[in-house]
Coordinates of C-alpha atoms and ligand atoms in Angstrom, one line a residue:
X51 CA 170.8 84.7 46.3
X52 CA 167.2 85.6 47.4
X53 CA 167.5 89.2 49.7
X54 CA 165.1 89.6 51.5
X55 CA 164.9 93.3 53.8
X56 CA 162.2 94.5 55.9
X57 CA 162.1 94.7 59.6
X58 CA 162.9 92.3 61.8
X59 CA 159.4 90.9 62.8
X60 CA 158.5 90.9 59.0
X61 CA 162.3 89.1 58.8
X62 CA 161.0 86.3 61.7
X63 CA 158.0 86.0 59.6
X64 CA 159.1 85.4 56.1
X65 CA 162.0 83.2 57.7
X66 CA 159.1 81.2 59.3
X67 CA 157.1 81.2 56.4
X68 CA 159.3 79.9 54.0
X69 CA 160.3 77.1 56.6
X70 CA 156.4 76.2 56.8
X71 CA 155.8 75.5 53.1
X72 CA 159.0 73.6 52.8
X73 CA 157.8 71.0 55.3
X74 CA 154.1 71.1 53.6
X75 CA 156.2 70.5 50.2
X76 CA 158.0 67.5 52.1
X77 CA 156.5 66.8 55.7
X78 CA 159.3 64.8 56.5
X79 CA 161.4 67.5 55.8
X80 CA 165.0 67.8 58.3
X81 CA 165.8 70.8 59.2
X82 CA 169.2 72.0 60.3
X83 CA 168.5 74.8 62.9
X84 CA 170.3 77.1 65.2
X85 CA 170.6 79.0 68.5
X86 CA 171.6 82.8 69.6
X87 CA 168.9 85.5 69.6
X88 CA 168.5 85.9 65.9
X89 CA 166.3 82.6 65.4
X90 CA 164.3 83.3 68.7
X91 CA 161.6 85.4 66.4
X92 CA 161.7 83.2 63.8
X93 CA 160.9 80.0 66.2
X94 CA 158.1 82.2 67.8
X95 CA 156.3 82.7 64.4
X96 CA 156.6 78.7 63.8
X97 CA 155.0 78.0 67.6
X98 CA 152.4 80.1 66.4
X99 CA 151.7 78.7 62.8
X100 CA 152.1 75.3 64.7
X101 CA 149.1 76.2 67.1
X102 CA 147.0 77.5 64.4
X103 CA 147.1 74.2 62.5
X104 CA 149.6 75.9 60.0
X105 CA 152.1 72.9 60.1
X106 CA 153.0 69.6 61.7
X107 CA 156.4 68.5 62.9
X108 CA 155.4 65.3 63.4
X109 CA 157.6 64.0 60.7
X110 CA 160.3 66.2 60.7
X111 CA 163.5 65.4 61.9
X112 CA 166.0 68.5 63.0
X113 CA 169.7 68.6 63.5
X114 CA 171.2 71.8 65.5
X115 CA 174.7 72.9 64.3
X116 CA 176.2 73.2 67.5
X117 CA 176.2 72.2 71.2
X118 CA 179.1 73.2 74.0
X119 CA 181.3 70.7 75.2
X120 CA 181.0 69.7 78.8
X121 CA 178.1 71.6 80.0
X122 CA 175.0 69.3 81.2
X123 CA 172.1 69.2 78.4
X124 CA 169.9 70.4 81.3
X125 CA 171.9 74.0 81.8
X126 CA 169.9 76.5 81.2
X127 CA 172.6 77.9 78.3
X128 CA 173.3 74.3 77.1
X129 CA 172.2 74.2 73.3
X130 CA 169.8 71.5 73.9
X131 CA 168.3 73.7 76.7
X132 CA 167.8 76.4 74.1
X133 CA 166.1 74.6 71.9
X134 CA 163.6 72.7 74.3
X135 CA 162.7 76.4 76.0
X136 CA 162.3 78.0 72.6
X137 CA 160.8 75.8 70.0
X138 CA 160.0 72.1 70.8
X139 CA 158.3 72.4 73.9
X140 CA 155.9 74.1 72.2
X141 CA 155.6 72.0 68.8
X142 CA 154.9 68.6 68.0
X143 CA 158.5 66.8 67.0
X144 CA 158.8 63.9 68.9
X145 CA 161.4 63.4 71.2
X146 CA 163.7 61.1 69.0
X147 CA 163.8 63.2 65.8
X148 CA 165.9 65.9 67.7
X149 CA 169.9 66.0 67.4
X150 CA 172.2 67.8 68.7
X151 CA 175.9 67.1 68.6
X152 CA 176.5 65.7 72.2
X153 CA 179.1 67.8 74.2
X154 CA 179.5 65.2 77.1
X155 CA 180.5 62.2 74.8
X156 CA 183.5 60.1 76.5
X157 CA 184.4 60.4 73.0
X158 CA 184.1 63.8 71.2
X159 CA 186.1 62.7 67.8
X160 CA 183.9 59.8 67.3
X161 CA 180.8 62.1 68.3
X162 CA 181.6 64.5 65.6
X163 CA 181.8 61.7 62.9
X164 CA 179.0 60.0 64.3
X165 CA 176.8 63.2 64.1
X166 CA 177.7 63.2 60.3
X167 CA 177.3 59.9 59.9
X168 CA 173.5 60.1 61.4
X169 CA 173.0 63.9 59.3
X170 CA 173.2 61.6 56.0
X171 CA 171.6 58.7 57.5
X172 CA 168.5 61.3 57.9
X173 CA 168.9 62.2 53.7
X174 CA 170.8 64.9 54.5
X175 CA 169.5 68.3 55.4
X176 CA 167.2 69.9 53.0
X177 CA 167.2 73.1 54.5
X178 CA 169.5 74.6 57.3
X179 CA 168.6 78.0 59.1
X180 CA 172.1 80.2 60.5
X181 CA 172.5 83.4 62.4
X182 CA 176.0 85.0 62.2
X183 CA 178.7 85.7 64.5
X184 CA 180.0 89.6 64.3
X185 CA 183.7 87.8 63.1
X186 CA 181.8 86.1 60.4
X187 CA 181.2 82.9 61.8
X188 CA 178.5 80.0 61.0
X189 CA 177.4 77.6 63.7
X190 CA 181.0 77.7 65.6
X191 CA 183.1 78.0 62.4
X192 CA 185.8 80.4 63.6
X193 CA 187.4 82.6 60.8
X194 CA 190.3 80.4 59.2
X195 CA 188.0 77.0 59.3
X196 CA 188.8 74.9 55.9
X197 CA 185.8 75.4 54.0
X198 CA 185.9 71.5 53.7
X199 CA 185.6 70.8 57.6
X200 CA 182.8 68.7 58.6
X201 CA 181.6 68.1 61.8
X202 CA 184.5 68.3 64.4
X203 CA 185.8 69.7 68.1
X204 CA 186.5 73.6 68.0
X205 CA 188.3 76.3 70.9
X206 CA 185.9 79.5 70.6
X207 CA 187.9 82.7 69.8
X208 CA 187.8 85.2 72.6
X209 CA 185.6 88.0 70.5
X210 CA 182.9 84.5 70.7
X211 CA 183.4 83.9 74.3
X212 CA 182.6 87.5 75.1
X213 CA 179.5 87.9 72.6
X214 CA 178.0 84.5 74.4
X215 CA 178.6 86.1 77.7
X216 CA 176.1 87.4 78.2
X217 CA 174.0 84.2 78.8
X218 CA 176.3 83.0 81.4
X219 CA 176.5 84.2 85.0
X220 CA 180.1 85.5 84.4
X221 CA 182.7 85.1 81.1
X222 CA 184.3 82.8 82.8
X223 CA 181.7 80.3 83.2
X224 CA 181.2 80.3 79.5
X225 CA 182.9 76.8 78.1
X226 CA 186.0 77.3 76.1
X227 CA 184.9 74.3 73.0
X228 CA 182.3 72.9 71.4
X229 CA 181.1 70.6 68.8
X230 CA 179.9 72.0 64.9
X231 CA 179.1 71.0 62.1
X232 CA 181.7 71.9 59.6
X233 CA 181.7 74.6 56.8
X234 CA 180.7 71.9 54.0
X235 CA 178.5 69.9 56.6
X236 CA 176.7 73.4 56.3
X237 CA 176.9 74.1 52.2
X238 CA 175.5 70.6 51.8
X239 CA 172.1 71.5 53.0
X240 CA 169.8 71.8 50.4
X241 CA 168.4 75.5 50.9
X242 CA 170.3 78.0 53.7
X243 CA 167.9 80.6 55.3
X244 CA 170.3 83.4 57.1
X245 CA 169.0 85.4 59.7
X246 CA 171.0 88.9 60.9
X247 CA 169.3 91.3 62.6
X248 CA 170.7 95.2 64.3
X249 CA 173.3 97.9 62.9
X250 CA 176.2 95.4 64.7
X251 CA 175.9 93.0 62.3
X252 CA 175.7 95.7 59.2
X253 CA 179.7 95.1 58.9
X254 CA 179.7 91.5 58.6
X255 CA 176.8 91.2 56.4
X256 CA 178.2 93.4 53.9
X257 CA 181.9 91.4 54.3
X258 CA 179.9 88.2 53.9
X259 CA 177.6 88.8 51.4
X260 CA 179.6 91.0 48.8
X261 CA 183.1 90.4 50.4
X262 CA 186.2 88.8 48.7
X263 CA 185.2 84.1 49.5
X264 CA 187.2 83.6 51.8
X265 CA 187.7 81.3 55.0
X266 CA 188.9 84.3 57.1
X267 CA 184.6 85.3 56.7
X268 CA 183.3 82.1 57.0
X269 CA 179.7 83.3 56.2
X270 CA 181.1 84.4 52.6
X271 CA 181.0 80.6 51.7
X272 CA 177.8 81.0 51.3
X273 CA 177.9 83.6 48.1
X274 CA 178.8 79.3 46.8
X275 CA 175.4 78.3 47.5
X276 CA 172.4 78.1 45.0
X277 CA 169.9 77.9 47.1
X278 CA 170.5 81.5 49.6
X279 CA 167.7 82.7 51.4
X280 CA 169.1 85.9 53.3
X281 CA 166.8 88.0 56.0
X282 CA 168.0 90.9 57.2
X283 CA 166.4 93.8 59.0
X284 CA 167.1 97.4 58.2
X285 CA 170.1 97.8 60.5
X286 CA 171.9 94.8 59.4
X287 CA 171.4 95.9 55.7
X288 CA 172.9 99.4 56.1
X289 CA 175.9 98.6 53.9
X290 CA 174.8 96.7 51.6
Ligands
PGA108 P1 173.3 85.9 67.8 O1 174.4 84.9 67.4 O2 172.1 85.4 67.0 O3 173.0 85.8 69.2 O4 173.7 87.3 67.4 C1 174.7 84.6 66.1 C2 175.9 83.7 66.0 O5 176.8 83.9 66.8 O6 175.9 82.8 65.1

């Protein structure tokens, strides 16, 4: 595992940084990315590297771990939404090299296996960026998730619903599934970058990262991986 600990703009930076130079290394490179405030530094830096002639995205190809289920791709807290608003509007992927699982599909099953079917279609991902959920969770892996799942339809736990709140008007408004790529969907990628920034996620990151492997801490999967990259900001890093 590579540690890296330093604030969290120097976190967003580094993050970025090590995104950029995989995609000079392979310009075709497909990234699997994600949502939540975490990344939203991160994505910022890329925009800028982007507009200073840094990097093209014009043959990269991107897969998002999650999307909710039956909220319109134009919602303003839909995953898609997210995306658009904070990294491709402002970079140069075209249109059809963005995936998201799709949350309105008549049929979610076959969407899920679909989604994996087009992930290795793509070459698989060669480097996947995650944030963590304060229970431990990756993309919408909910503690107790096989470690072998792959993409499929999950109910968000209660302590999720609450955390993701506060994007929505109310808690109630907040949709109760959505679609994720699975645990190994997730270990398959060839490099993992994982993003946890404030003193809130101090806990976890400790449990996760020098924690007993187990599926109750989804995130500690990752002490399996050979190919860790781990940013953290001197909050999250307070017990390690
Ligand atoms: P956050 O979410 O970046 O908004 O803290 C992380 C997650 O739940 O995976």
């Amino acid at each position: 595992m590579h540690l890296f600990i330093g604030t969290a703009e120097d976190c967003d930076k580094k993050g970025a940084l090590e995104i950029v130079n995989q995609i000079k290394n392979k310009p075709d490179t497909v990234l699997g990315l994600a949502t939540g405030s975490t990344p939203i530094g991160m994505y910022q830096n890329l925009v800028q590297f982007y507009r200073d002639g840094k990097v093209s995205f014009s043959q990269v190809r991107t897969f998002n771990l999650d999307e909710y289920v039956g909220i319109p791709r134009e919602h303003p807290c839909s995953y898609y939404d997210f995306m658009q608003e904070n990294l491709f509007k402002d970079i140069d992927i075209p249109a059809d090299h963005i995936s998201l699982p799709d949350g309105n599909a008549p049929d979610l099953k076959q969407e899920c296996a679909d989604y994996e079917e087009r992930i290795a279609g793509s070459g698989g991902i060669d480097l996947q960026v995650l944030g963590i959920g304060h229970n431990g969770h990756i993309g919408f892996n909910e503690p107790g998730t096989p470690f072998e799942s792959v993409t499929q339809l999950v109910n968000l736990t209660q302590s999720t619903i609450q955390a993701n709140a506060r994007f929505f008007e109310n808690q109630d408004q907040v949709p109760r599934q959505a679609l994720s790529m699975g645990i190994k969907t997730i270990m398959q990628a060839g490099k993992i970058l994982l993003f946890a920034k404030g003193a809130d996620k101090a806990d976890i990151i400790q449990k996760a990262l020098q924690g007993p492997i187990t599926p109750e801490v989804p995130a500690s999967v990752l002490q399996l991986h050979p190919n860790l990259y781990v940013f953290v900001d001197h909050a999250a890093a307070a017990k390690l």
